[in-house]
XYZ file of C-alpha atoms in Angstrom:
757
model
C -11.350 -3.527 37.326
C -13.893 -2.261 34.795
C -15.204 -4.843 32.324
C -14.278 -4.311 28.660
C -17.142 -2.648 26.743
C -17.614 -5.631 24.465
C -18.537 -7.893 27.412
C -21.097 -5.381 28.659
C -22.629 -5.210 25.179
C -22.722 -8.995 24.924
C -24.637 -9.237 28.205
C -27.867 -8.005 26.616
C -28.861 -11.494 25.508
C -32.272 -11.738 27.161
C -35.549 -9.898 26.608
C -36.545 -9.185 30.198
C -40.281 -8.880 30.869
C -41.262 -7.731 34.346
C -44.812 -7.366 35.664
C -46.833 -7.784 32.438
C -50.562 -7.293 33.057
C -52.104 -6.934 29.585
C -55.566 -8.545 29.460
C -55.433 -11.624 31.736
C -51.654 -11.669 32.389
C -51.118 -11.971 36.155
C -48.088 -9.679 36.541
C -45.962 -12.027 34.447
C -42.162 -11.861 34.610
C -40.058 -13.947 32.230
C -36.704 -13.891 30.411
C -36.689 -14.781 26.717
C -33.359 -15.617 25.033
C -32.395 -13.422 22.073
C -31.211 -14.862 18.743
C -33.069 -18.066 19.551
C -36.371 -19.645 18.477
C -38.875 -19.455 21.341
C -42.295 -21.103 21.055
C -45.145 -19.919 23.292
C -47.720 -22.575 24.166
C -50.872 -22.855 26.253
C -54.614 -23.283 25.829
C -56.674 -20.738 23.897
C -57.076 -17.651 26.060
C -54.125 -18.490 28.332
C -52.374 -15.200 27.568
C -49.872 -16.183 24.849
C -50.921 -13.429 22.451
C -51.207 -10.907 25.290
C -47.562 -11.544 26.209
C -46.057 -11.847 22.721
C -48.174 -9.463 20.648
C -49.856 -7.248 23.224
C -46.741 -6.641 25.333
C -43.387 -7.393 23.649
C -44.216 -6.606 20.007
C -46.526 -3.715 20.903
C -43.916 -1.939 23.040
C -41.178 -2.449 20.450
C -43.335 -0.966 17.691
C -44.531 1.884 19.916
C -40.974 2.885 20.785
C -39.875 2.770 17.152
C -42.860 4.889 16.087
C -41.910 7.532 18.661
C -38.563 8.074 16.909
C -40.336 9.449 13.813
C -41.398 13.023 13.259
C -44.915 14.127 14.185
C -45.751 14.333 10.474
C -44.782 10.698 9.824
C -46.481 9.552 13.034
C -49.744 10.993 11.704
C -49.796 8.174 9.132
C -49.155 5.442 11.721
C -51.585 3.729 14.079
C -51.611 5.039 17.635
C -50.170 2.473 20.032
C -50.792 2.766 23.777
C -48.048 1.670 26.159
C -48.674 -1.909 27.326
C -49.512 -2.503 30.985
C -46.089 -3.755 32.128
C -43.623 -2.630 34.798
C -40.562 -2.890 32.572
C -39.266 -4.346 29.312
C -35.529 -4.457 28.704
C -33.316 -5.365 25.748
C -36.030 -5.142 23.099
C -35.054 -5.083 19.446
C -37.131 -3.935 16.491
C -40.140 -6.274 16.145
C -41.697 -7.367 12.875
C -45.115 -8.992 13.282
C -46.024 -11.613 10.689
C -49.640 -12.412 11.533
C -52.661 -14.074 9.922
C -54.612 -10.903 9.261
C -56.225 -11.147 5.842
C -54.625 -8.866 3.297
C -57.787 -6.851 2.724
C -60.597 -7.282 0.232
C -59.309 -4.645 -2.208
C -59.799 -6.280 -5.607
C -56.873 -4.239 -6.981
C -54.434 -5.991 -4.647
C -52.995 -9.266 -5.907
C -50.239 -11.640 -4.833
C -48.085 -9.937 -7.459
C -48.685 -6.393 -6.190
C -48.434 -7.423 -2.511
C -44.991 -9.014 -2.985
C -43.611 -6.521 -5.559
C -43.176 -9.422 -7.990
C -45.591 -7.787 -10.452
C -43.751 -4.447 -10.214
C -40.501 -6.216 -11.168
C -42.250 -8.086 -13.969
C -43.625 -4.805 -15.333
C -40.127 -3.334 -15.523
C -38.832 -6.444 -17.318
C -41.636 -6.146 -19.902
C -41.052 -2.407 -20.335
C -37.402 -3.185 -21.216
C -37.643 -6.425 -23.194
C -41.257 -6.720 -24.394
C -41.900 -6.533 -28.129
C -43.434 -4.420 -29.454
C -42.214 -1.793 -26.999
C -45.232 -0.012 -25.485
C -43.732 2.370 -22.945
C -42.748 2.533 -19.312
C -43.555 0.054 -16.567
C -46.727 2.063 -15.871
C -48.090 0.953 -19.260
C -48.374 -2.585 -17.802
C -50.166 -1.563 -14.593
C -53.886 -2.292 -14.248
C -54.007 0.293 -11.458
C -52.899 3.155 -13.704
C -54.940 4.749 -16.505
C -52.149 4.170 -19.030
C -52.261 0.398 -18.576
C -55.749 -0.523 -17.389
C -58.650 -1.730 -19.483
C -60.965 1.275 -19.474
C -64.139 -0.827 -19.762
C -63.681 -2.562 -16.385
C -61.289 0.074 -14.992
C -58.629 -2.535 -14.347
C -60.812 -4.918 -12.312
C -61.123 -7.647 -14.940
C -64.837 -8.023 -14.366
C -68.014 -6.019 -14.625
C -71.091 -6.217 -12.402
C -74.570 -6.839 -13.694
C -78.031 -7.509 -12.334
C -79.725 -10.875 -12.721
C -83.167 -9.745 -13.933
C -84.723 -13.043 -12.867
C -83.894 -12.141 -9.245
C -85.804 -8.844 -9.639
C -89.057 -10.034 -11.149
C -91.292 -13.014 -11.797
C -92.147 -12.574 -15.511
C -95.149 -14.928 -15.228
C -96.951 -12.416 -13.015
C -98.396 -8.958 -13.546
C -97.562 -5.914 -11.446
C -100.859 -6.308 -9.587
C -99.970 -9.933 -8.864
C -96.626 -9.005 -7.280
C -94.276 -9.461 -10.249
C -91.562 -7.342 -8.580
C -89.698 -9.498 -6.056
C -87.234 -6.843 -4.841
C -87.413 -6.057 -1.082
C -89.621 -3.029 -0.315
C -91.346 -3.199 -3.751
C -94.380 -5.232 -2.672
C -97.885 -4.525 -4.009
C -99.270 -1.198 -2.718
C -95.819 -0.018 -1.551
C -94.679 3.484 -2.527
C -92.136 2.184 -5.053
C -94.743 -0.160 -6.595
C -97.243 2.696 -6.968
C -94.729 4.661 -9.051
C -94.600 1.873 -11.647
C -98.337 1.303 -11.698
C -99.137 5.035 -11.806
C -96.676 5.775 -14.621
C -99.174 4.716 -17.281
C -96.383 3.015 -19.226
C -97.805 -0.485 -18.711
C -101.062 -2.265 -17.943
C -100.669 -3.494 -14.330
C -102.755 -6.588 -15.131
C -100.554 -7.772 -18.019
C -97.879 -10.385 -17.251
C -94.367 -9.036 -17.662
C -93.546 -11.716 -20.226
C -96.214 -10.171 -22.468
C -94.706 -6.645 -22.389
C -93.649 -5.189 -25.722
C -89.871 -4.693 -26.194
C -90.320 -0.948 -25.550
C -92.352 -1.553 -22.384
C -89.717 -4.014 -21.136
C -86.997 -1.436 -21.821
C -88.940 1.304 -20.015
C -89.807 -0.983 -17.117
C -86.199 -1.994 -16.432
C -83.855 0.618 -17.863
C -85.634 3.935 -18.432
C -83.376 6.674 -16.987
C -84.691 9.060 -14.325
C -87.516 11.038 -15.951
C -89.992 13.574 -14.516
C -93.551 12.286 -15.010
C -97.076 13.238 -13.961
C -98.270 10.417 -11.732
C -101.783 11.075 -10.484
C -101.830 14.671 -9.244
C -98.100 14.761 -8.513
C -95.011 15.271 -10.662
C -92.562 12.550 -9.636
C -89.343 11.031 -10.939
C -89.766 7.687 -12.668
C -86.816 5.376 -13.235
C -86.579 1.803 -14.486
C -86.506 -1.005 -11.935
C -82.876 -1.944 -12.629
C -81.832 1.710 -12.448
C -83.656 2.193 -9.142
C -82.262 -1.009 -7.602
C -78.714 0.048 -8.511
C -79.256 3.442 -6.916
C -80.951 2.133 -3.770
C -78.905 -0.954 -3.010
C -75.732 -1.039 -5.086
C -74.223 2.442 -4.835
C -70.651 2.355 -3.513
C -71.329 4.471 -0.444
C -74.224 2.320 0.788
C -73.960 -1.000 2.583
C -77.279 -2.830 3.067
C -77.841 -3.587 6.744
C -81.110 -5.541 6.791
C -80.460 -9.291 6.431
C -83.150 -9.821 3.774
C -81.792 -6.919 1.689
C -78.236 -8.278 2.016
C -79.429 -11.690 0.884
C -81.220 -10.125 -2.091
C -78.114 -8.184 -3.173
C -75.980 -11.342 -2.984
C -78.495 -13.147 -5.188
C -79.159 -10.359 -7.667
C -75.672 -9.020 -8.396
C -73.616 -11.089 -10.789
C -70.034 -10.488 -11.859
C -69.023 -11.390 -15.363
C -65.612 -11.414 -16.962
C -64.923 -8.192 -18.851
C -65.346 -8.976 -22.536
C -62.891 -6.292 -23.677
C -59.862 -7.548 -21.734
C -61.036 -11.155 -21.126
C -60.422 -10.660 -17.400
C -56.758 -9.673 -17.763
C -57.457 -6.114 -16.459
C -55.089 -4.597 -19.060
C -55.632 -2.641 -22.271
C -54.769 -3.971 -25.706
C -51.429 -2.149 -25.952
C -50.166 -3.811 -22.751
C -51.393 -7.210 -23.931
C -49.696 -6.853 -27.320
C -46.160 -6.788 -25.876
C -44.563 -10.216 -25.460
C -41.443 -11.925 -24.166
C -40.732 -15.398 -25.554
C -44.284 -15.493 -26.914
C -46.049 -14.617 -23.635
C -47.667 -11.342 -22.603
C -47.622 -10.058 -19.016
C -51.173 -11.246 -18.273
C -50.274 -14.796 -19.314
C -47.199 -14.640 -17.070
C -49.302 -13.401 -14.140
C -51.810 -16.217 -14.622
C -49.097 -18.897 -14.586
C -48.571 -20.968 -11.479
C -45.687 -19.289 -9.619
C -43.532 -22.423 -9.844
C -43.924 -22.328 -13.656
C -43.342 -18.571 -13.785
C -40.086 -19.059 -11.876
C -38.893 -21.431 -14.621
C -39.976 -18.929 -17.320
C -38.052 -16.095 -15.626
C -34.925 -18.255 -15.270
C -34.863 -18.553 -19.050
C -34.658 -14.752 -19.535
C -31.013 -14.032 -20.345
C -30.395 -10.371 -21.112
C -27.559 -8.405 -19.482
C -29.619 -5.182 -19.417
C -32.026 -6.622 -16.840
C -29.814 -9.265 -15.214
C -29.851 -7.834 -11.636
C -33.618 -7.242 -11.742
C -34.330 -10.708 -13.143
C -32.082 -12.173 -10.442
C -34.119 -10.460 -7.709
C -37.410 -11.541 -9.299
C -36.169 -15.110 -9.603
C -35.141 -15.176 -5.914
C -38.535 -13.805 -4.875
C -40.458 -16.374 -6.930
C -38.218 -19.185 -5.645
C -38.942 -18.052 -2.069
C -42.685 -18.241 -2.728
C -42.212 -21.783 -4.039
C -40.003 -22.725 -1.093
C -42.550 -21.477 1.435
C -45.215 -23.695 -0.132
C -47.046 -21.095 -2.247
C -45.835 -22.210 -5.660
C -49.392 -23.192 -6.552
C -50.605 -19.571 -6.438
C -50.424 -17.142 -9.360
C -49.437 -13.473 -9.293
C -52.921 -12.441 -10.480
C -54.628 -14.119 -7.476
C -56.518 -11.456 -5.493
C -54.985 -10.908 -2.036
C -58.416 -10.901 -0.404
C -59.015 -14.516 -1.478
C -55.982 -15.834 0.423
C -56.544 -17.715 3.649
C -55.037 -16.364 6.877
C -52.206 -18.901 6.659
C -51.486 -18.076 3.009
C -51.492 -14.350 3.798
C -49.023 -14.934 6.631
C -46.672 -16.872 4.342
C -46.854 -14.168 1.643
C -45.805 -11.619 4.283
C -43.025 -13.941 5.426
C -41.475 -13.941 1.942
C -40.785 -10.225 2.278
C -38.409 -10.920 5.159
C -36.538 -14.007 3.958
C -34.262 -12.014 1.690
C -33.803 -9.140 4.128
C -30.291 -8.018 5.090
C -31.509 -7.087 8.575
C -30.238 -9.058 11.566
C -30.896 -8.802 15.302
C -34.578 -8.266 14.536
C -37.395 -9.860 16.546
C -39.793 -11.737 14.255
C -43.166 -12.576 15.790
C -45.338 -15.294 14.220
C -48.917 -16.293 15.003
C -49.474 -19.997 14.317
C -47.393 -20.156 11.105
C -48.497 -23.767 10.513
C -52.143 -22.763 9.953
C -53.323 -24.123 6.613
C -50.292 -26.389 6.268
C -50.425 -30.136 5.737
C -47.954 -32.112 7.893
C -45.972 -32.566 4.667
C -45.487 -28.776 4.466
C -44.779 -28.094 8.162
C -41.171 -29.312 7.935
C -40.523 -26.714 5.228
C -42.051 -23.956 7.361
C -39.916 -25.067 10.311
C -36.845 -24.775 8.108
C -37.724 -21.175 7.240
C -38.179 -20.250 10.905
C -34.760 -21.740 11.680
C -33.232 -19.830 8.759
C -34.491 -16.555 10.210
C -33.005 -17.507 13.590
C -29.677 -18.538 12.086
C -29.281 -15.095 10.506
C -29.012 -13.747 14.054
C -32.657 -12.893 14.689
C -34.921 -13.516 17.659
C -37.915 -15.603 16.516
C -41.025 -15.713 18.737
C -43.750 -18.145 17.672
C -47.223 -18.669 19.144
C -47.998 -22.246 18.164
C -49.922 -25.413 19.084
C -48.516 -27.989 16.649
C -46.064 -30.440 18.301
C -43.950 -30.509 15.106
C -43.055 -26.830 15.582
C -42.798 -26.990 19.370
C -40.202 -29.758 18.761
C -37.751 -27.393 16.992
C -37.826 -24.722 19.716
C -34.659 -23.679 21.503
C -36.840 -22.401 24.339
C -40.494 -22.960 25.300
C -42.692 -20.665 27.408
C -45.965 -22.287 28.488
C -48.804 -20.118 29.805
C -51.895 -21.157 31.702
C -52.861 -23.252 33.442
C -56.304 -22.418 32.076
C -57.937 -19.684 30.008
C -59.124 -16.183 30.836
C -59.075 -15.553 34.611
C -57.672 -19.079 35.116
C -54.672 -18.340 32.893
C -52.141 -15.580 32.500
C -49.336 -17.242 34.497
C -46.049 -18.862 33.448
C -46.418 -22.631 33.884
C -43.033 -23.520 32.394
C -40.039 -21.874 30.739
C -37.104 -23.913 29.461
C -36.116 -26.490 26.860
C -38.264 -29.169 25.230
C -37.017 -32.029 27.412
C -37.907 -30.049 30.512
C -41.379 -29.320 29.115
C -42.043 -33.046 28.787
C -40.968 -33.609 32.400
C -42.796 -30.559 33.767
C -46.221 -32.142 34.141
C -47.954 -29.052 32.719
C -50.873 -29.512 30.325
C -48.792 -28.922 27.179
C -46.028 -31.274 28.362
C -48.558 -34.024 29.070
C -50.153 -33.726 25.642
C -47.032 -33.426 23.465
C -46.973 -37.168 22.800
C -50.735 -37.683 23.063
C -52.178 -39.450 20.019
C -55.784 -40.000 18.938
C -56.238 -43.600 17.844
C -58.236 -44.807 14.855
C -61.891 -45.612 15.507
C -62.668 -49.212 16.396
C -65.894 -48.962 14.392
C -66.792 -46.286 11.878
C -70.361 -45.067 11.407
C -72.445 -46.256 8.466
C -73.545 -43.509 6.005
C -77.265 -42.830 5.699
C -76.919 -41.602 2.109
C -74.668 -39.424 -0.023
C -74.264 -35.863 -1.276
C -73.042 -36.258 -4.853
C -70.502 -33.852 -6.362
C -70.165 -34.201 -10.129
C -67.728 -32.654 -12.600
C -66.250 -30.066 -10.206
C -63.745 -27.910 -12.092
C -63.288 -24.779 -9.953
C -59.693 -23.489 -9.904
C -57.366 -26.501 -10.181
C -60.038 -29.222 -9.861
C -59.947 -31.658 -12.768
C -63.536 -32.712 -13.448
C -63.803 -34.164 -9.938
C -66.709 -36.406 -9.012
C -67.086 -37.774 -5.508
C -69.825 -38.795 -3.071
C -69.789 -37.137 0.359
C -71.383 -39.572 2.842
C -74.288 -38.372 4.982
C -74.691 -39.009 8.695
C -70.955 -39.408 9.391
C -67.817 -37.360 10.091
C -65.927 -36.820 6.831
C -62.489 -35.200 6.796
C -61.200 -33.662 3.554
C -57.397 -33.697 3.420
C -54.517 -32.850 1.101
C -51.514 -30.542 0.947
C -52.075 -26.765 0.853
C -53.324 -25.838 -2.626
C -54.487 -29.355 -3.523
C -58.087 -28.225 -4.091
C -59.838 -29.050 -0.798
C -61.568 -25.689 -0.369
C -62.342 -25.450 -4.090
C -64.099 -28.815 -3.937
C -66.102 -28.317 -0.746
C -66.812 -24.565 -0.766
C -67.363 -24.631 -4.509
C -69.885 -27.479 -4.408
C -71.727 -27.777 -1.076
C -72.739 -24.324 0.294
C -75.674 -23.777 -2.070
C -77.286 -27.091 -1.153
C -80.345 -27.118 1.074
C -79.599 -27.676 4.752
C -75.859 -27.021 4.404
C -74.328 -24.574 6.894
C -70.798 -23.293 6.238
C -68.897 -22.281 9.366
C -65.695 -20.506 8.296
C -63.111 -18.116 9.760
C -64.047 -15.028 7.755
C -64.455 -11.679 9.485
C -67.759 -10.928 11.205
C -69.364 -7.689 10.101
C -70.468 -5.342 12.813
C -69.831 -2.054 14.534
C -67.347 -1.317 17.308
C -70.143 -2.218 19.746
C -70.518 -5.779 18.389
C -69.475 -8.506 20.812
C -70.302 -12.169 21.542
C -73.406 -11.148 23.518
C -74.896 -9.098 20.664
C -73.780 -11.456 17.875
C -75.218 -14.625 19.427
C -78.470 -13.008 20.559
C -77.452 -13.633 24.178
C -77.984 -9.967 25.025
C -81.752 -10.271 24.439
C -82.493 -12.635 27.374
C -79.949 -10.737 29.516
C -81.735 -7.411 28.841
C -85.085 -9.060 29.461
C -83.888 -10.416 32.824
C -82.614 -6.961 33.882
C -85.868 -5.354 32.733
C -88.024 -7.815 34.729
C -85.911 -7.459 37.851
C -86.077 -3.656 37.767
C -89.501 -3.144 36.105
C -88.045 -0.957 33.328
C -87.691 -1.182 29.543
C -85.237 -3.770 28.093
C -83.901 -1.088 25.681
C -82.162 0.641 28.597
C -79.668 -2.241 28.774
C -78.465 -1.973 25.179
C -75.284 -0.029 24.399
C -76.873 0.740 21.034
C -79.957 2.366 22.552
C -81.103 4.942 25.093
C -79.148 3.403 27.963
C -75.812 4.082 26.278
C -73.366 6.609 27.690
C -74.044 9.760 25.626
C -70.377 10.761 25.482
C -68.930 7.557 23.964
C -72.258 6.345 22.509
C -71.960 2.996 24.219
C -68.510 2.074 22.879
C -66.682 2.649 26.165
C -63.804 4.490 24.489
C -63.485 7.843 22.735
C -61.872 7.946 19.296
C -60.227 11.336 18.907
C -58.992 12.685 15.574
C -55.908 14.831 16.222
C -55.666 16.342 12.722
C -52.122 15.697 11.509
C -51.340 13.444 14.480
C -52.591 9.866 14.596
C -56.044 9.287 16.085
C -56.172 8.166 19.708
C -58.563 5.777 21.457
C -58.955 6.565 25.143
C -61.245 5.176 27.833
C -64.364 7.314 28.152
C -63.995 9.486 31.253
C -67.729 9.836 31.783
C -68.618 6.139 32.013
C -65.048 4.912 32.716
C -65.368 2.356 29.938
C -68.576 0.863 31.343
C -70.592 2.019 28.299
C -73.864 2.855 30.101
C -75.337 5.864 31.903
C -75.124 6.008 35.727
C -78.914 5.573 35.891
C -78.712 2.275 33.978
C -75.713 1.087 36.015
C -77.791 1.627 39.170
C -80.096 -1.217 38.106
C -78.816 -4.622 39.198
C -79.599 -8.272 38.672
C -78.635 -10.456 41.634
C -76.149 -7.803 42.725
C -74.515 -7.207 39.330
C -75.090 -4.317 36.926
C -75.219 -4.740 33.132
C -71.584 -3.668 32.648
C -70.384 -6.214 35.200
C -72.387 -8.978 33.506
C -70.930 -8.091 30.080
C -67.479 -8.197 31.688
C -67.996 -11.821 32.718
C -66.398 -14.695 30.851
C -68.717 -17.295 29.325
C -67.784 -19.690 32.147
C -68.607 -17.118 34.838
C -71.866 -16.186 33.103
C -72.979 -19.855 33.044
C -72.894 -19.851 36.848
C -74.747 -16.527 36.913
C -77.481 -17.739 34.514
C -78.124 -21.328 35.674
C -81.171 -21.826 33.433
C -83.303 -20.315 30.689
C -82.512 -19.109 27.145
C -79.323 -17.294 28.245
C -77.942 -20.529 29.697
C -78.674 -22.385 26.429
C -76.558 -19.929 24.408
C -73.800 -19.938 27.035
C -73.702 -23.752 27.039
C -73.138 -23.778 23.276
C -70.345 -21.185 23.594
C -68.705 -23.352 26.262
C -69.171 -26.475 24.114
C -67.149 -24.935 21.266
C -64.278 -24.020 23.598
C -65.020 -20.320 24.111
C -65.581 -20.438 27.872
C -62.790 -17.904 28.397
C -64.276 -15.207 26.126
C -65.748 -12.109 27.746
C -69.385 -11.468 26.781
C -68.583 -7.849 25.935
C -65.273 -8.431 24.119
C -65.274 -6.590 20.746
C -65.593 -8.995 17.820
C -62.735 -7.193 16.087
C -60.331 -8.702 18.652
C -61.212 -12.341 17.900
C -58.900 -14.637 15.937
C -60.071 -16.566 12.881
C -60.453 -19.765 14.904
C -62.458 -17.957 17.584
C -64.725 -16.407 14.947
C -65.368 -19.855 13.470
C -66.219 -21.373 16.836
C -68.520 -18.433 17.631
C -70.413 -18.995 14.365
C -70.618 -22.723 15.113
C -72.161 -21.993 18.509
C -74.897 -19.966 16.791
C -75.626 -22.573 14.128
C -75.831 -25.337 16.725
C -79.017 -23.658 17.917
C -80.581 -23.935 14.466
C -81.951 -26.892 12.570
C -79.222 -27.917 10.144
C -78.378 -31.168 8.440
C -74.847 -30.693 7.131
C -72.099 -28.663 8.790
C -69.029 -27.663 6.761
C -66.071 -26.577 8.905
C -62.747 -25.241 7.624
C -59.783 -26.063 9.890
C -61.687 -25.913 13.199
C -58.488 -26.851 15.113
C -56.997 -23.415 14.309
C -55.930 -21.819 17.589
C -56.745 -24.928 19.637
C -54.334 -26.399 22.179
C -53.592 -30.122 21.940
C -55.779 -30.695 25.006
C -58.693 -28.827 23.408
C -58.604 -30.876 20.203
C -60.083 -33.811 22.148
C -62.965 -31.553 23.224
C -63.518 -30.493 19.619
C -63.657 -34.131 18.511
C -66.238 -34.840 21.226
C -68.297 -31.880 19.969
C -68.139 -33.128 16.362
C -69.231 -36.561 17.576
C -72.235 -35.027 19.349
C -73.255 -33.207 16.168
C -73.065 -36.415 14.110
C -74.762 -38.555 16.760
C -77.642 -36.039 16.792
C -78.340 -36.957 13.156
C -76.210 -34.353 11.365
C -73.516 -34.669 8.722
C -70.161 -33.025 9.472
C -67.626 -32.288 6.725
C -64.283 -30.926 7.967
C -61.431 -29.549 5.863
C -58.479 -30.267 8.121
C -54.715 -30.932 8.352
C -54.602 -32.071 11.980
C -53.844 -35.796 12.162
C -55.950 -36.221 15.320
C -59.053 -35.172 13.352
C -58.099 -37.413 10.422
C -57.651 -40.411 12.760
C -61.040 -39.758 14.369
C -62.939 -39.564 11.049
C -65.405 -42.098 9.691
C -64.420 -41.289 6.102
C -61.539 -39.481 4.413
C -61.471 -37.734 1.029
C -57.841 -37.004 0.121
C -56.939 -34.579 -2.684
C -53.624 -34.159 -4.455
C -51.197 -35.584 -5.135
C -49.539 -32.134 -5.007
C -50.603 -28.477 -5.122
C -51.840 -26.260 -7.952
C -51.783 -28.031 -11.316
C -50.098 -30.975 -9.578
C -53.257 -31.422 -7.493
C -56.977 -31.132 -8.111
C -57.657 -34.875 -8.162
C -59.137 -37.365 -5.687
C -56.230 -39.589 -4.668
C -58.060 -41.574 -1.957
C -61.515 -42.117 -0.505
C -62.172 -44.525 2.322
C -61.802 -45.041 6.049
C -58.741 -43.796 7.947
C -57.809 -47.427 8.632
C -57.802 -48.147 4.865
C -55.679 -45.048 4.256
C -53.115 -46.125 6.864
C -53.046 -49.726 5.633
C -52.985 -49.184 1.873
C -52.618 -45.466 1.013
C -49.561 -44.072 -0.788
C -50.339 -40.339 -0.578
C -48.622 -37.635 1.510
C -51.546 -37.823 3.940
C -51.221 -41.610 4.235
C -47.495 -41.353 4.996
C -47.971 -38.819 7.803
C -51.114 -40.414 9.296
C -49.379 -43.818 9.319
C -46.454 -42.305 11.222
C -48.867 -40.501 13.601
C -50.927 -43.542 14.653
C -47.922 -45.876 14.914
C -46.124 -43.780 17.573
């Protein structure tokens, strides 16, 4: 007898993955329950992201994109089919990742969430005096923006003192701009102009000479026997180094630009970005700029007080959106906060808000470490939001390391057992109780706890911070001890980053190792970025008695067709661009002549295809081994030497930068959440690395939420008590043992619970 149709439909309750081989996946087959919360665990590089993002989410999005017309597809990214035998029972996937929201200064939290668009409509209806449509309140439209700063809220200027030394003459090298040294071509133009005596100190120039020297517009002049164009130093520097279409590439020029360019608040709009008409319109005594600058939790209260039937539905939607931002732990932000300044975790939570109020069900939501940037106090709230999405009938897939989130999973899939070639296999799939009994690495470490130090190190001095008032900091003064491991804690938005990044980076000997993107071309990879490629090229050159340049994908040894990238990017006019493996070099990036040269039986492409761990065996000594050892020390043994930097996560980028700085002479390292992306088992290795740095005579300051790092610290600086204007104060300084014994902060409560288990 044939089954009723409803039973057949109900049987599609598993996402069936068969033979997944993306990256290091070893022909993985697994069933993932739908309408459940599944957490994917495993060490960094074990294949979690390859399975969840690179296979399941990628195929879902590719299939959805194919349903659109060719015209619409031309505006979408081109997605190749994942390397998998079959995927069944997929639903539409929405990826909520930690990608930064771009550095566009016109994008704010308000514009990214549509909250500002709603607020503009409310002001266009209720604001007095009435100034026009919603567009009249937009800083991205001519009708609403301040024309002086073009809606940016700030104007750029040059710090003259970074261009010249006024106590010197031109002949004595008064111009300190790169490429303007004495006897250079640019310098000769100034000296030959006849406008100034080259032996007179700049501070003795007349007002007219000073004006001509810095700001004279481009003017044809007879200089010697030639007619040349003279322009003031500031004018020339702007043209050479600050034009929008030019990005300085030389490190010393980049450093100069960062020093010389200053941004000041626009005096016409006082940084609000809006013109006077927009600022004149008010609701309950506040204009739209004042509303945008309010902490979102306060703005939510302000909006709740708006009671006008003409905008009731709109105000209701705005109120729900603002309440969601508060609920997700972002109430300390303001709508005018630039999107590019958000951390990866904050950006992920802003994206999450868009989906909380959605009417869609039976959707697959994919999250990448949603607890990043969250204090243990905030993780429970995030867990509640994940469960809410599941309870609406959605499939929720989470890549995560934190035991608090693993604990709420309906289903756990553990990959490993190791990283890179040693990973890519299913070690366990089932419920939490089974994971604990399984004996796999994750199961063994779920209840692992780092204990407090028996003896803390004694500081060798202090780095004083006095009167810090950046963002929500309230005239904070604190001493950061030298020669020890200090952990800076506090809930998200309490002021940790404002205190440390706002006070320490400009100090001598301080190295900041963060998770920001690494600039570089498509050819940039760990080998080029760390300088490892130099000794590798030298070794190939010696072995084959040829030039080292042949073994660079940026030089003459590169495949001429793909120019050393290994793939061809093809623009298909109205269709989306396509990246395909170069047919000439088959993705190996070099010419056949270069690939014929070998070092101990391996060609340059094969060496760049090695993982750090494999390369350490291949280079047992010398400068290459030193770099590889540092990469292994920071937990990047699974990375391929030739892997494009654009594919690295924020945590991997931070650890790569740390590996580089460990080869330099530094005194104070500042790290921002170094446990990001680290498995529970790898956190112990990180702590051992931090200990080695301190024991070598360095100071390590870590901004961190992970209780294992807090417990291992010599000293803790805790900020709070809350977030935004409820934070910004030092609520505890002392040893972790003192915090556990006597502290009454959120951090104390959670650390006490952690060490007492």
